[in-house]
Amino acid sequence: MSEEKRIEISLITGAKYNRKFYKASDKILILPSEVESLIKDGVIRREDVPEFDDDEDKQDVPLEEMKLPALKKYAKEHDIDLGEATKIKEVLAVILKAGEADAGGDGKVSGQAEGTATDPD
């Protein structure tokens, strides 16, 4: 059994983690499997969680299935100004409106598959 890669994250409140106390803004290393529980407990924010699955960047991932940090990263990499958009639906709408989803043909980050482009050329 291989060990999970840990993620460095800042705490938004003081918390006890692995039998040690931490202050708000302290950075700790957590397991990907602990992310949802820590978000639910109010210890970290979803938007602060960096992408931790290195393989995800290499796979074809539809924009609609990406999490907020991945969408923000995608927008930054494609020079898309998100303006006031902060929620996942708003960010996705801005990216789709920018037409970046049609670049690969099917709204995927990578891959050149034939797609269902809605904007005729």
XYZ file of C-alpha atoms in Angstrom:
121
model
C 0.000 0.000 0.000
C 1.483 3.333 -1.069
C 1.408 6.401 1.126
C -0.925 9.221 0.035
C 0.659 12.479 -1.043
C 0.034 15.196 1.548
C -1.301 18.675 0.802
C -0.059 21.845 2.487
C -2.954 24.042 3.589
C -3.508 27.056 5.853
C -5.986 26.753 8.698
C -8.779 29.318 8.972
C -9.214 28.694 12.687
C -7.241 27.171 15.524
C -7.471 23.404 15.549
C -6.042 20.206 16.937
C -4.638 17.941 14.222
C -2.702 14.727 14.792
C -2.538 15.367 18.535
C -0.990 18.831 18.084
C -2.609 22.259 18.446
C -2.318 24.815 15.639
C -3.295 28.494 15.370
C -5.367 30.065 12.606
C -3.191 30.674 9.513
C -0.730 27.918 10.499
C 0.157 25.664 7.567
C -0.190 21.934 8.002
C 0.192 18.881 5.784
C -3.022 16.893 5.382
C -4.039 13.791 3.476
C -6.376 14.225 0.487
C -8.814 11.876 2.200
C -9.119 14.349 5.109
C -10.078 17.390 3.013
C -13.864 16.981 3.129
C -13.908 16.329 6.867
C -11.777 19.398 7.621
C -13.972 21.570 5.384
C -17.086 20.270 7.150
C -15.501 21.042 10.529
C -14.773 24.625 9.404
C -11.015 24.248 9.754
C -10.160 24.864 6.075
C -11.947 26.372 3.044
C -12.525 24.446 -0.175
C -11.164 27.319 -2.267
C -7.877 27.131 -0.339
C -7.314 23.465 -1.198
C -4.713 23.216 -3.972
C -5.102 20.602 -6.666
C -3.532 17.503 -5.225
C -4.136 14.871 -7.891
C -1.184 15.177 -10.272
C -2.808 12.669 -12.636
C -5.885 14.899 -12.991
C -3.851 17.432 -14.980
C -2.925 14.712 -17.459
C -6.434 13.347 -17.953
C -9.308 14.728 -19.997
C -11.546 16.406 -17.441
C -14.716 18.183 -18.602
C -14.943 21.723 -17.272
C -18.319 20.929 -15.739
C -16.702 18.259 -13.531
C -13.831 20.427 -12.272
C -13.749 21.773 -8.751
C -13.418 25.506 -8.102
C -9.615 25.534 -7.623
C -9.142 23.659 -10.912
C -11.460 26.059 -12.749
C -9.571 29.058 -11.356
C -6.277 27.479 -12.389
C -7.692 26.783 -15.864
C -8.859 30.397 -16.202
C -5.462 31.722 -15.122
C -3.613 29.420 -17.539
C -5.881 30.578 -20.391
C -5.774 34.298 -19.451
C -9.486 34.441 -18.677
C -10.489 37.370 -16.463
C -12.961 36.025 -13.917
C -13.996 39.517 -12.830
C -16.372 39.275 -9.869
C -16.979 35.527 -10.293
C -16.198 33.624 -7.091
C -18.657 30.732 -7.018
C -18.197 27.595 -9.083
C -21.236 28.249 -11.329
C -20.142 31.842 -11.960
C -16.560 30.866 -12.753
C -17.699 28.077 -15.082
C -20.060 30.469 -16.889
C -17.259 33.010 -17.440
C -14.931 30.314 -18.822
C -17.599 28.921 -21.136
C -18.550 32.416 -22.295
C -14.896 33.121 -23.077
C -15.071 30.247 -25.540
C -12.132 28.425 -24.031
C -14.159 25.217 -23.756
C -14.432 25.037 -27.546
C -10.649 25.169 -28.008
C -10.320 21.419 -27.459
C -13.612 20.695 -29.146
C -15.376 19.094 -26.219
C -14.863 21.269 -23.155
C -12.002 19.202 -21.812
C -8.767 20.545 -20.448
C -6.659 18.476 -22.767
C -7.333 16.180 -25.638
C -8.301 16.923 -29.188
C -11.436 14.805 -29.504
C -14.203 15.884 -31.847
C -16.833 17.670 -29.873
C -20.117 19.430 -29.811
C -19.111 23.017 -30.352
C -22.127 25.289 -30.120
C -20.482 28.291 -31.760
C -20.355 27.797 -35.556
C -17.350 29.260 -37.346
